[in-house]
Every structure is written in C-alpha cells, then in structure tokens.
mmCIF file with all atom_site columns, N, CA and C in Angstrom:
data_model
loop_
_atom_site.group_PDB
_atom_site.id
_atom_site.type_symbol
_atom_site.label_atom_id
_atom_site.label_alt_id
_atom_site.label_comp_id
_atom_site.label_asym_id
_atom_site.label_entity_id
_atom_site.label_seq_id
_atom_site.pdbx_PDB_ins_code
_atom_site.Cartn_x
_atom_site.Cartn_y
_atom_site.Cartn_z
_atom_site.occupancy
_atom_site.B_iso_or_equiv
_atom_site.pdbx_formal_charge
_atom_site.auth_seq_id
_atom_site.auth_comp_id
_atom_site.auth_asym_id
_atom_site.auth_atom_id
_atom_site.pdbx_PDB_model_num
ATOM 1   N N  . MET A 1 1  ? 20.142 -20.744 8.868  1.00 58.00 ? 34  MET A N  1
ATOM 2   C CA . MET A 1 1  ? 20.947 -19.727 8.234  1.00 58.00 ? 34  MET A CA 1
ATOM 3   C C  . MET A 1 1  ? 20.033 -18.665 7.655  1.00 58.00 ? 34  MET A C  1
ATOM 4   N N  . PRO A 1 2  ? 20.338 -17.408 7.923  1.00 67.00 ? 35  PRO A N  1
ATOM 5   C CA . PRO A 1 2  ? 19.537 -16.330 7.341  1.00 67.00 ? 35  PRO A CA 1
ATOM 6   C C  . PRO A 1 2  ? 19.553 -16.389 5.820  1.00 67.00 ? 35  PRO A C  1
ATOM 7   N N  . GLY A 1 3  ? 18.578 -15.723 5.236  1.00 75.00 ? 36  GLY A N  1
ATOM 8   C CA . GLY A 1 3  ? 18.389 -15.762 3.791  1.00 75.00 ? 36  GLY A CA 1
ATOM 9   C C  . GLY A 1 3  ? 19.336 -14.878 3.004  1.00 75.00 ? 36  GLY A C  1
ATOM 10  N N  . PRO A 1 4  ? 18.896 -14.500 1.806  1.00 71.00 ? 37  PRO A N  1
ATOM 11  C CA . PRO A 1 4  ? 19.723 -13.714 0.904  1.00 71.00 ? 37  PRO A CA 1
ATOM 12  C C  . PRO A 1 4  ? 20.135 -12.371 1.498  1.00 71.00 ? 37  PRO A C  1
ATOM 13  N N  . ILE A 1 5  ? 21.250 -11.873 1.015  1.00 73.00 ? 38  ILE A N  1
ATOM 14  C CA . ILE A 1 5  ? 21.773 -10.588 1.466  1.00 73.00 ? 38  ILE A CA 1
ATOM 15  C C  . ILE A 1 5  ? 20.913 -9.460  0.915  1.00 73.00 ? 38  ILE A C  1
ATOM 16  N N  . VAL A 1 6  ? 20.529 -8.537  1.793  1.00 79.00 ? 39  VAL A N  1
ATOM 17  C CA . VAL A 1 6  ? 19.782 -7.354  1.404  1.00 79.00 ? 39  VAL A CA 1
ATOM 18  C C  . VAL A 1 6  ? 20.732 -6.167  1.297  1.00 79.00 ? 39  VAL A C  1
ATOM 19  N N  . GLU A 1 7  ? 21.644 -6.063  2.257  1.00 80.00 ? 40  GLU A N  1
ATOM 20  C CA . GLU A 1 7  ? 22.621 -4.967  2.293  1.00 80.00 ? 40  GLU A CA 1
ATOM 21  C C  . GLU A 1 7  ? 23.868 -5.470  2.995  1.00 80.00 ? 40  GLU A C  1
ATOM 22  N N  . ARG A 1 8  ? 25.020 -4.952  2.604  1.00 81.00 ? 41  ARG A N  1
ATOM 23  C CA . ARG A 1 8  ? 26.270 -5.385  3.228  1.00 81.00 ? 41  ARG A CA 1
ATOM 24  C C  . ARG A 1 8  ? 27.111 -4.158  3.558  1.00 81.00 ? 41  ARG A C  1
ATOM 25  N N  . GLY A 1 9  ? 27.684 -4.166  4.766  1.00 81.00 ? 42  GLY A N  1
ATOM 26  C CA . GLY A 1 9  ? 28.605 -3.122  5.188  1.00 81.00 ? 42  GLY A CA 1
ATOM 27  C C  . GLY A 1 9  ? 29.987 -3.722  5.373  1.00 81.00 ? 42  GLY A C  1
ATOM 28  N N  . ASP A 1 10 ? 30.858 -2.995  6.058  1.00 80.00 ? 43  ASP A N  1
ATOM 29  C CA . ASP A 1 10 ? 32.216 -3.495  6.296  1.00 80.00 ? 43  ASP A CA 1
ATOM 30  C C  . ASP A 1 10 ? 32.235 -4.717  7.197  1.00 80.00 ? 43  ASP A C  1
ATOM 31  N N  . ARG A 1 11 ? 31.401 -4.714  8.256  1.00 78.00 ? 44  ARG A N  1
ATOM 32  C CA . ARG A 1 11 ? 31.412 -5.814  9.229  1.00 78.00 ? 44  ARG A CA 1
ATOM 33  C C  . ARG A 1 11 ? 30.058 -6.472  9.415  1.00 78.00 ? 44  ARG A C  1
ATOM 34  N N  . VAL A 1 12 ? 29.005 -5.852  8.908  1.00 81.00 ? 45  VAL A N  1
ATOM 35  C CA . VAL A 1 12 ? 27.655 -6.332  9.169  1.00 81.00 ? 45  VAL A CA 1
ATOM 36  C C  . VAL A 1 12 ? 26.927 -6.573  7.854  1.00 81.00 ? 45  VAL A C  1
ATOM 37  N N  . THR A 1 13 ? 26.138 -7.638  7.834  1.00 82.00 ? 46  THR A N  1
ATOM 38  C CA . THR A 1 13 ? 25.332 -7.966  6.666  1.00 82.00 ? 46  THR A CA 1
ATOM 39  C C  . THR A 1 13 ? 23.877 -8.067  7.106  1.00 82.00 ? 46  THR A C  1
ATOM 40  N N  . LEU A 1 14 ? 22.978 -7.442  6.359  1.00 85.00 ? 47  LEU A N  1
ATOM 41  C CA . LEU A 1 14 ? 21.541 -7.519  6.609  1.00 85.00 ? 47  LEU A CA 1
ATOM 42  C C  . LEU A 1 14 ? 20.967 -8.568  5.671  1.00 85.00 ? 47  LEU A C  1
ATOM 43  N N  . ARG A 1 15 ? 20.333 -9.587  6.246  1.00 85.00 ? 48  ARG A N  1
ATOM 44  C CA . ARG A 1 15 ? 19.760 -10.691 5.471  1.00 85.00 ? 48  ARG A CA 1
ATOM 45  C C  . ARG A 1 15 ? 18.281 -10.840 5.801  1.00 85.00 ? 48  ARG A C  1
ATOM 46  N N  . THR A 1 16 ? 17.556 -11.436 4.895  1.00 84.00 ? 49  THR A N  1
ATOM 47  C CA . THR A 1 16 ? 16.148 -11.711 5.173  1.00 84.00 ? 49  THR A CA 1
ATOM 48  C C  . THR A 1 16 ? 16.059 -12.829 6.211  1.00 84.00 ? 49  THR A C  1
ATOM 49  N N  . ALA A 1 17 ? 15.077 -12.725 7.084  1.00 84.00 ? 50  ALA A N  1
ATOM 50  C CA . ALA A 1 17 ? 14.842 -13.773 8.084  1.00 84.00 ? 50  ALA A CA 1
ATOM 51  C C  . ALA A 1 17 ? 14.121 -14.932 7.416  1.00 84.00 ? 50  ALA A C  1
ATOM 52  N N  . GLU A 1 18 ? 14.532 -16.132 7.752  1.00 85.00 ? 51  GLU A N  1
ATOM 53  C CA . GLU A 1 18 ? 13.935 -17.345 7.209  1.00 85.00 ? 51  GLU A CA 1
ATOM 54  C C  . GLU A 1 18 ? 13.287 -18.131 8.344  1.00 85.00 ? 51  GLU A C  1
ATOM 55  N N  . LYS A 1 19 ? 12.429 -19.072 7.989  1.00 83.00 ? 52  LYS A N  1
ATOM 56  C CA . LYS A 1 19 ? 11.742 -19.876 9.001  1.00 83.00 ? 52  LYS A CA 1
ATOM 57  C C  . LYS A 1 19 ? 12.744 -20.571 9.934  1.00 83.00 ? 52  LYS A C  1
ATOM 58  N N  . GLY A 1 20 ? 13.895 -20.971 9.411  1.00 85.00 ? 53  GLY A N  1
ATOM 59  C CA . GLY A 1 20 ? 14.917 -21.626 10.221 1.00 85.00 ? 53  GLY A CA 1
ATOM 60  C C  . GLY A 1 20 ? 15.531 -20.719 11.279 1.00 85.00 ? 53  GLY A C  1
ATOM 61  N N  . ASP A 1 21 ? 15.314 -19.409 11.172 1.00 86.00 ? 54  ASP A N  1
ATOM 62  C CA . ASP A 1 21 ? 15.831 -18.450 12.152 1.00 86.00 ? 54  ASP A CA 1
ATOM 63  C C  . ASP A 1 21 ? 14.879 -18.263 13.332 1.00 86.00 ? 54  ASP A C  1
ATOM 64  N N  . ALA A 1 22 ? 13.729 -18.923 13.300 1.00 86.00 ? 55  ALA A N  1
ATOM 65  C CA . ALA A 1 22 ? 12.692 -18.695 14.306 1.00 86.00 ? 55  ALA A CA 1
ATOM 66  C C  . ALA A 1 22 ? 13.172 -18.971 15.726 1.00 86.00 ? 55  ALA A C  1
ATOM 67  N N  . ALA A 1 23 ? 13.943 -20.024 15.947 1.00 88.00 ? 56  ALA A N  1
ATOM 68  C CA . ALA A 1 23 ? 14.412 -20.341 17.299 1.00 88.00 ? 56  ALA A CA 1
ATOM 69  C C  . ALA A 1 23 ? 15.314 -19.232 17.827 1.00 88.00 ? 56  ALA A C  1
ATOM 70  N N  . PHE A 1 24 ? 16.221 -18.731 16.978 1.00 86.00 ? 57  PHE A N  1
ATOM 71  C CA . PHE A 1 24 ? 17.111 -17.636 17.373 1.00 86.00 ? 57  PHE A CA 1
ATOM 72  C C  . PHE A 1 24 ? 16.307 -16.374 17.683 1.00 86.00 ? 57  PHE A C  1
ATOM 73  N N  . LEU A 1 25 ? 15.365 -16.035 16.819 1.00 86.00 ? 58  LEU A N  1
ATOM 74  C CA . LEU A 1 25 ? 14.555 -14.826 17.016 1.00 86.00 ? 58  LEU A CA 1
ATOM 75  C C  . LEU A 1 25 ? 13.640 -14.954 18.236 1.00 86.00 ? 58  LEU A C  1
ATOM 76  N N  . GLN A 1 26 ? 13.154 -16.159 18.499 1.00 88.00 ? 59  GLN A N  1
ATOM 77  C CA . GLN A 1 26 ? 12.311 -16.376 19.676 1.00 88.00 ? 59  GLN A CA 1
ATOM 78  C C  . GLN A 1 26 ? 13.111 -16.164 20.947 1.00 88.00 ? 59  GLN A C  1
ATOM 79  N N  . ARG A 1 27 ? 14.344 -16.669 20.984 1.00 88.00 ? 60  ARG A N  1
ATOM 80  C CA . ARG A 1 27 ? 15.198 -16.451 22.158 1.00 88.00 ? 60  ARG A CA 1
ATOM 81  C C  . ARG A 1 27 ? 15.481 -14.963 22.345 1.00 88.00 ? 60  ARG A C  1
ATOM 82  N N  . ALA A 1 28 ? 15.692 -14.247 21.248 1.00 86.00 ? 61  ALA A N  1
ATOM 83  C CA . ALA A 1 28 ? 15.937 -12.805 21.338 1.00 86.00 ? 61  ALA A CA 1
ATOM 84  C C  . ALA A 1 28 ? 14.711 -12.085 21.895 1.00 86.00 ? 61  ALA A C  1
ATOM 85  N N  . SER A 1 29 ? 13.514 -12.572 21.568 1.00 85.00 ? 62  SER A N  1
ATOM 86  C CA . SER A 1 29 ? 12.295 -11.919 22.055 1.00 85.00 ? 62  SER A CA 1
ATOM 87  C C  . SER A 1 29 ? 12.093 -12.107 23.553 1.00 85.00 ? 62  SER A C  1
ATOM 88  N N  . THR A 1 30 ? 12.824 -13.047 24.155 1.00 87.00 ? 63  THR A N  1
ATOM 89  C CA . THR A 1 30 ? 12.688 -13.277 25.597 1.00 87.00 ? 63  THR A CA 1
ATOM 90  C C  . THR A 1 30 ? 13.761 -12.555 26.406 1.00 87.00 ? 63  THR A C  1
ATOM 91  N N  . ASP A 1 31 ? 14.751 -11.983 25.732 1.00 88.00 ? 64  ASP A N  1
ATOM 92  C CA . ASP A 1 31 ? 15.853 -11.300 26.410 1.00 88.00 ? 64  ASP A CA 1
ATOM 93  C C  . ASP A 1 31 ? 15.459 -9.844  26.672 1.00 88.00 ? 64  ASP A C  1
ATOM 94  N N  . PRO A 1 32 ? 15.240 -9.466  27.945 1.00 85.00 ? 65  PRO A N  1
ATOM 95  C CA . PRO A 1 32 ? 14.775 -8.113  28.245 1.00 85.00 ? 65  PRO A CA 1
ATOM 96  C C  . PRO A 1 32 ? 15.764 -7.027  27.852 1.00 85.00 ? 65  PRO A C  1
ATOM 97  N N  . GLU A 1 33 ? 17.044 -7.366  27.695 1.00 86.00 ? 66  GLU A N  1
ATOM 98  C CA . GLU A 1 33 ? 18.030 -6.354  27.316 1.00 86.00 ? 66  GLU A CA 1
ATOM 99  C C  . GLU A 1 33 ? 17.942 -5.958  25.846 1.00 86.00 ? 66  GLU A C  1
ATOM 100 N N  . ILE A 1 34 ? 17.429 -6.840  25.005 1.00 83.00 ? 67  ILE A N  1
ATOM 101 C CA . ILE A 1 34 ? 17.340 -6.495  23.581 1.00 83.00 ? 67  ILE A CA 1
ATOM 102 C C  . ILE A 1 34 ? 15.930 -6.552  23.011 1.00 83.00 ? 67  ILE A C  1
ATOM 103 N N  . ARG A 1 35 ? 15.001 -7.165  23.711 1.00 81.00 ? 68  ARG A N  1
ATOM 104 C CA . ARG A 1 35 ? 13.656 -7.353  23.164 1.00 81.00 ? 68  ARG A CA 1
ATOM 105 C C  . ARG A 1 35 ? 13.004 -6.031  22.795 1.00 81.00 ? 68  ARG A C  1
ATOM 106 N N  . TYR A 1 36 ? 13.145 -4.999  23.623 1.00 82.00 ? 69  TYR A N  1
ATOM 107 C CA . TYR A 1 36 ? 12.521 -3.711  23.323 1.00 82.00 ? 69  TYR A CA 1
ATOM 108 C C  . TYR A 1 36 ? 13.179 -3.042  22.128 1.00 82.00 ? 69  TYR A C  1
ATOM 109 N N  . LEU A 1 37 ? 14.490 -3.230  21.969 1.00 80.00 ? 70  LEU A N  1
ATOM 110 C CA . LEU A 1 37 ? 15.192 -2.680  20.811 1.00 80.00 ? 70  LEU A CA 1
ATOM 111 C C  . LEU A 1 37 ? 14.736 -3.334  19.519 1.00 80.00 ? 70  LEU A C  1
ATOM 112 N N  . LEU A 1 38 ? 14.276 -4.579  19.619 1.00 76.00 ? 71  LEU A N  1
ATOM 113 C CA . LEU A 1 38 ? 13.766 -5.299  18.461 1.00 76.00 ? 71  LEU A CA 1
ATOM 114 C C  . LEU A 1 38 ? 12.311 -4.955  18.158 1.00 76.00 ? 71  LEU A C  1
ATOM 115 N N  . GLY A 1 39 ? 11.687 -4.183  19.042 1.00 78.00 ? 72  GLY A N  1
ATOM 116 C CA . GLY A 1 39 ? 10.287 -3.826  18.856 1.00 78.00 ? 72  GLY A CA 1
ATOM 117 C C  . GLY A 1 39 ? 9.323  -4.849  19.423 1.00 78.00 ? 72  GLY A C  1
ATOM 118 N N  . THR A 1 40 ? 9.821  -5.735  20.283 1.00 79.00 ? 73  THR A N  1
ATOM 119 C CA . THR A 1 40 ? 8.991  -6.769  20.899 1.00 79.00 ? 73  THR A CA 1
ATOM 120 C C  . THR A 1 40 ? 8.677  -6.363  22.331 1.00 79.00 ? 73  THR A C  1
ATOM 121 N N  . LEU A 1 41 ? 7.402  -6.154  22.617 1.00 81.00 ? 74  LEU A N  1
ATOM 122 C CA . LEU A 1 41 ? 7.022  -5.718  23.957 1.00 81.00 ? 74  LEU A CA 1
ATOM 123 C C  . LEU A 1 41 ? 6.931  -6.864  24.953 1.00 81.00 ? 74  LEU A C  1
ATOM 124 N N  . SER A 1 42 ? 6.630  -8.047  24.462 1.00 84.00 ? 75  SER A N  1
ATOM 125 C CA . SER A 1 42 ? 6.538  -9.199  25.355 1.00 84.00 ? 75  SER A CA 1
ATOM 126 C C  . SER A 1 42 ? 7.149  -10.411 24.661 1.00 84.00 ? 75  SER A C  1
ATOM 127 N N  . PRO A 1 43 ? 7.579  -11.407 25.440 1.00 86.00 ? 76  PRO A N  1
ATOM 128 C CA . PRO A 1 43 ? 8.157  -12.607 24.840 1.00 86.00 ? 76  PRO A CA 1
ATOM 129 C C  . PRO A 1 43 ? 7.164  -13.273 23.884 1.00 86.00 ? 76  PRO A C  1
ATOM 130 N N  . MET A 1 44 ? 7.707  -13.911 22.865 1.00 87.00 ? 77  MET A N  1
ATOM 131 C CA . MET A 1 44 ? 6.871  -14.565 21.863 1.00 87.00 ? 77  MET A CA 1
ATOM 132 C C  . MET A 1 44 ? 7.151  -16.059 21.852 1.00 87.00 ? 77  MET A C  1
ATOM 133 N N  . ARG A 1 45 ? 6.114  -16.829 21.519 1.00 87.00 ? 78  ARG A N  1
ATOM 134 C CA . ARG A 1 45 ? 6.280  -18.267 21.328 1.00 87.00 ? 78  ARG A CA 1
ATOM 135 C C  . ARG A 1 45 ? 6.921  -18.507 19.958 1.00 87.00 ? 78  ARG A C  1
ATOM 136 N N  . ARG A 1 46 ? 7.534  -19.660 19.805 1.00 87.00 ? 79  ARG A N  1
ATOM 137 C CA . ARG A 1 46 ? 8.212  -19.967 18.543 1.00 87.00 ? 79  ARG A CA 1
ATOM 138 C C  . ARG A 1 46 ? 7.248  -19.945 17.358 1.00 87.00 ? 79  ARG A C  1
ATOM 139 N N  . ASP A 1 47 ? 6.037  -20.463 17.545 1.00 87.00 ? 80  ASP A N  1
ATOM 140 C CA . ASP A 1 47 ? 5.076  -20.465 16.433 1.00 87.00 ? 80  ASP A CA 1
ATOM 141 C C  . ASP A 1 47 ? 4.672  -19.039 16.045 1.00 87.00 ? 80  ASP A C  1
ATOM 142 N N  . GLU A 1 48 ? 4.633  -18.128 17.013 1.00 86.00 ? 81  GLU A N  1
ATOM 143 C CA . GLU A 1 48 ? 4.333  -16.727 16.705 1.00 86.00 ? 81  GLU A CA 1
ATOM 144 C C  . GLU A 1 48 ? 5.455  -16.110 15.868 1.00 86.00 ? 81  GLU A C  1
ATOM 145 N N  . VAL A 1 49 ? 6.694  -16.430 16.227 1.00 84.00 ? 82  VAL A N  1
ATOM 146 C CA . VAL A 1 49 ? 7.833  -15.915 15.475 1.00 84.00 ? 82  VAL A CA 1
ATOM 147 C C  . VAL A 1 49 ? 7.839  -16.504 14.067 1.00 84.00 ? 82  VAL A C  1
ATOM 148 N N  . GLU A 1 50 ? 7.557  -17.795 13.939 1.00 84.00 ? 83  GLU A N  1
ATOM 149 C CA . GLU A 1 50 ? 7.502  -18.419 12.615 1.00 84.00 ? 83  GLU A CA 1
ATOM 150 C C  . GLU A 1 50 ? 6.452  -17.743 11.739 1.00 84.00 ? 83  GLU A C  1
ATOM 151 N N  . ASP A 1 51 ? 5.308  -17.392 12.335 1.00 83.00 ? 84  ASP A N  1
ATOM 152 C CA . ASP A 1 51 ? 4.262  -16.690 11.579 1.00 83.00 ? 84  ASP A CA 1
ATOM 153 C C  . ASP A 1 51 ? 4.750  -15.333 11.100 1.00 83.00 ? 84  ASP A C  1
ATOM 154 N N  . LEU A 1 52 ? 5.492  -14.616 11.937 1.00 80.00 ? 85  LEU A N  1
ATOM 155 C CA . LEU A 1 52 ? 6.030  -13.312 11.538 1.00 80.00 ? 85  LEU A CA 1
ATOM 156 C C  . LEU A 1 52 ? 7.011  -13.445 10.377 1.00 80.00 ? 85  LEU A C  1
ATOM 157 N N  . VAL A 1 53 ? 7.847  -14.452 10.454 1.00 79.00 ? 86  VAL A N  1
ATOM 158 C CA . VAL A 1 53 ? 8.881  -14.631 9.437  1.00 79.00 ? 86  VAL A CA 1
ATOM 159 C C  . VAL A 1 53 ? 8.277  -15.043 8.104  1.00 79.00 ? 86  VAL A C  1
ATOM 160 N N  . THR A 1 54 ? 7.233  -15.839 8.122  1.00 74.00 ? 87  THR A N  1
ATOM 161 C CA . THR A 1 54 ? 6.668  -16.358 6.874  1.00 74.00 ? 87  THR A CA 1
ATOM 162 C C  . THR A 1 54 ? 5.495  -15.548 6.355  1.00 74.00 ? 87  THR A C  1
ATOM 163 N N  . ASP A 1 55 ? 4.990  -14.580 7.095  1.00 63.00 ? 88  ASP A N  1
ATOM 164 C CA . ASP A 1 55 ? 3.832  -13.789 6.683  1.00 63.00 ? 88  ASP A CA 1
ATOM 165 C C  . ASP A 1 55 ? 4.295  -12.481 6.042  1.00 63.00 ? 88  ASP A C  1
ATOM 166 N N  . ASP A 1 56 ? 4.211  -12.408 4.718  1.00 62.00 ? 89  ASP A N  1
ATOM 167 C CA . ASP A 1 56 ? 4.671  -11.225 3.988  1.00 62.00 ? 89  ASP A CA 1
ATOM 168 C C  . ASP A 1 56 ? 3.776  -10.017 4.190  1.00 62.00 ? 89  ASP A C  1
ATOM 169 N N  . ALA A 1 57 ? 2.535  -10.209 4.619  1.00 54.00 ? 90  ALA A N  1
ATOM 170 C CA . ALA A 1 57 ? 1.591  -9.101  4.734  1.00 54.00 ? 90  ALA A CA 1
ATOM 171 C C  . ALA A 1 57 ? 1.976  -8.103  5.825  1.00 54.00 ? 90  ALA A C  1
ATOM 172 N N  . ASP A 1 58 ? 2.700  -8.549  6.848  1.00 60.00 ? 91  ASP A N  1
ATOM 173 C CA . ASP A 1 58 ? 3.040  -7.677  7.970  1.00 60.00 ? 91  ASP A CA 1
ATOM 174 C C  . ASP A 1 58 ? 4.361  -6.939  7.789  1.00 60.00 ? 91  ASP A C  1
ATOM 175 N N  . GLY A 1 59 ? 5.017  -7.084  6.669  1.00 69.00 ? 92  GLY A N  1
ATOM 176 C CA . GLY A 1 59 ? 6.288  -6.405  6.439  1.00 69.00 ? 92  GLY A CA 1
ATOM 177 C C  . GLY A 1 59 ? 7.445  -7.377  6.420  1.00 69.00 ? 92  GLY A C  1
ATOM 178 N N  . ALA A 1 60 ? 8.605  -6.846  6.156  1.00 73.00 ? 93  ALA A N  1
ATOM 179 C CA . ALA A 1 60 ? 9.803  -7.669  6.041  1.00 73.00 ? 93  ALA A CA 1
ATOM 180 C C  . ALA A 1 60 ? 10.458 -7.867  7.397  1.00 73.00 ? 93  ALA A C  1
ATOM 181 N N  . GLN A 1 61 ? 11.053 -9.013  7.582  1.00 78.00 ? 94  GLN A N  1
ATOM 182 C CA . GLN A 1 61 ? 11.803 -9.340  8.785  1.00 78.00 ? 94  GLN A CA 1
ATOM 183 C C  . GLN A 1 61 ? 13.252 -9.575  8.370  1.00 78.00 ? 94  GLN A C  1
ATOM 184 N N  . PHE A 1 62 ? 14.181 -9.022  9.136  1.00 81.00 ? 95  PHE A N  1
ATOM 185 C CA . PHE A 1 62 ? 15.583 -9.144  8.801  1.00 81.00 ? 95  PHE A CA 1
ATOM 186 C C  . PHE A 1 62 ? 16.393 -9.653  9.986  1.00 81.00 ? 95  PHE A C  1
ATOM 187 N N  . VAL A 1 63 ? 17.548 -10.232 9.677  1.00 83.00 ? 96  VAL A N  1
ATOM 188 C CA . VAL A 1 63 ? 18.516 -10.663 10.675 1.00 83.00 ? 96  VAL A CA 1
ATOM 189 C C  . VAL A 1 63 ? 19.816 -9.928  10.361 1.00 83.00 ? 96  VAL A C  1
ATOM 190 N N  . VAL A 1 64 ? 20.377 -9.267  11.388 1.00 81.00 ? 97  VAL A N  1
ATOM 191 C CA . VAL A 1 64 ? 21.654 -8.589  11.225 1.00 81.00 ? 97  VAL A CA 1
ATOM 192 C C  . VAL A 1 64 ? 22.748 -9.568  11.607 1.00 81.00 ? 97  VAL A C  1
ATOM 193 N N  . CYS A 1 65 ? 23.670 -9.818  10.681 1.00 81.00 ? 98  CYS A N  1
ATOM 194 C CA . CYS A 1 65 ? 24.743 -10.785 10.893 1.00 81.00 ? 98  CYS A CA 1
ATOM 195 C C  . CYS A 1 65 ? 26.072 -10.070 10.994 1.00 81.00 ? 98  CYS A C  1
ATOM 196 N N  . LEU A 1 66 ? 26.837 -10.408 12.002 1.00 77.00 ? 99  LEU A N  1
ATOM 197 C CA . LEU A 1 66 ? 28.183 -9.880  12.154 1.00 77.00 ? 99  LEU A CA 1
ATOM 198 C C  . LEU A 1 66 ? 29.120 -10.834 11.431 1.00 77.00 ? 99  LEU A C  1
ATOM 199 N N  . ASP A 1 67 ? 29.783 -10.336 10.391 1.00 68.00 ? 100 ASP A N  1
ATOM 200 C CA . ASP A 1 67 ? 30.686 -11.166 9.615  1.00 68.00 ? 100 ASP A CA 1
ATOM 201 C C  . ASP A 1 67 ? 32.034 -11.248 10.309 1.00 68.00 ? 100 ASP A C  1
ATOM 202 N N  . GLY A 1 68 ? 32.412 -12.438 10.731 1.00 68.00 ? 101 GLY A N  1
ATOM 203 C CA . GLY A 1 68 ? 33.688 -12.644 11.392 1.00 68.00 ? 101 GLY A CA 1
ATOM 204 C C  . GLY A 1 68 ? 34.836 -12.618 10.383 1.00 68.00 ? 101 GLY A C  1
ATOM 205 N N  . PRO A 1 69 ? 36.032 -12.262 10.838 1.00 66.00 ? 102 PRO A N  1
ATOM 206 C CA . PRO A 1 69 ? 37.169 -12.176 9.922  1.00 66.00 ? 102 PRO A CA 1
ATOM 207 C C  . PRO A 1 69 ? 37.544 -13.508 9.294  1.00 66.00 ? 102 PRO A C  1
ATOM 208 N N  . ASP A 1 70 ? 37.206 -14.618 9.963  1.00 64.00 ? 103 ASP A N  1
ATOM 209 C CA . ASP A 1 70 ? 37.549 -15.938 9.420  1.00 64.00 ? 103 ASP A CA 1
ATOM 210 C C  . ASP A 1 70 ? 36.364 -16.632 8.755  1.00 64.00 ? 103 ASP A C  1
ATOM 211 N N  . ALA A 1 71 ? 35.236 -15.922 8.613  1.00 60.00 ? 104 ALA A N  1
ATOM 212 C CA . ALA A 1 71 ? 34.052 -16.509 7.990  1.00 60.00 ? 104 ALA A CA 1
ATOM 213 C C  . ALA A 1 71 ? 34.222 -16.519 6.474  1.00 60.00 ? 104 ALA A C  1
ATOM 214 N N  . PRO A 1 72 ? 33.853 -17.621 5.821  1.00 60.00 ? 105 PRO A N  1
ATOM 215 C CA . PRO A 1 72 ? 33.928 -17.644 4.363  1.00 60.00 ? 105 PRO A CA 1
ATOM 216 C C  . PRO A 1 72 ? 32.933 -16.642 3.779  1.00 60.00 ? 105 PRO A C  1
ATOM 217 N N  . ALA A 1 73 ? 33.182 -16.193 2.575  1.00 59.00 ? 106 ALA A N  1
ATOM 218 C CA . ALA A 1 73 ? 32.316 -15.206 1.928  1.00 59.00 ? 106 ALA A CA 1
ATOM 219 C C  . ALA A 1 73 ? 30.866 -15.674 1.914  1.00 59.00 ? 106 ALA A C  1
ATOM 220 N N  . GLY A 1 74 ? 29.962 -14.807 2.388  1.00 55.00 ? 107 GLY A N  1
ATOM 221 C CA . GLY A 1 74 ? 28.545 -15.123 2.390  1.00 55.00 ? 107 GLY A CA 1
ATOM 222 C C  . GLY A 1 74 ? 28.077 -15.972 3.551  1.00 55.00 ? 107 GLY A C  1
ATOM 223 N N  . HIS A 1 75 ? 28.973 -16.329 4.477  1.00 55.00 ? 108 HIS A N  1
ATOM 224 C CA . HIS A 1 75 ? 28.612 -17.179 5.615  1.00 55.00 ? 108 HIS A CA 1
ATOM 225 C C  . HIS A 1 75 ? 29.041 -16.508 6.914  1.00 55.00 ? 108 HIS A C  1
ATOM 226 N N  . PRO A 1 76 ? 28.111 -15.772 7.564  1.00 53.00 ? 109 PRO A N  1
ATOM 227 C CA . PRO A 1 76 ? 28.469 -15.063 8.813  1.00 53.00 ? 109 PRO A CA 1
ATOM 228 C C  . PRO A 1 76 ? 28.757 -16.042 9.931  1.00 53.00 ? 109 PRO A C  1
#
C-alpha cells in the first residue's frame, strides 16, 4: 500500500512510494507503453526500484492512486 497522502484531487490521490510498492513499480518500468512517461529509459530490477524508493538522496518517489467510488476513505 502506498504511503501517506501528499495531495488529493477529486479522483486521484498522490502518495509517497513505499518499499512495498517496489513490485508494482518494477512491473511499470518494464511496460514500454508507460515506462518512458515514468522517466525510466530501461527496465529495472526489483532491487533497483527498492533502492530508489528507500533512498532519500535522489529525490521523492510517488505513486498516483485512482480512488474508486466504492473505496473506503484513504484506501484507493
């Protein structure tokens, strides 16, 4: 589950990326349709993604969550 809420809109919530999100982010880095939009030029290994998520020196990592109409508050 992504971390604390950073910003919230009508349908989308921006949350901090957590180590538990590494598998999801790693799969996204291998998808050629979205990898470039994420700023990833080549697929990444899971340990590389975990390092990005836990290393504060390289900047913040976020996960954009689409809040479903039936999702409980705070749980995308």
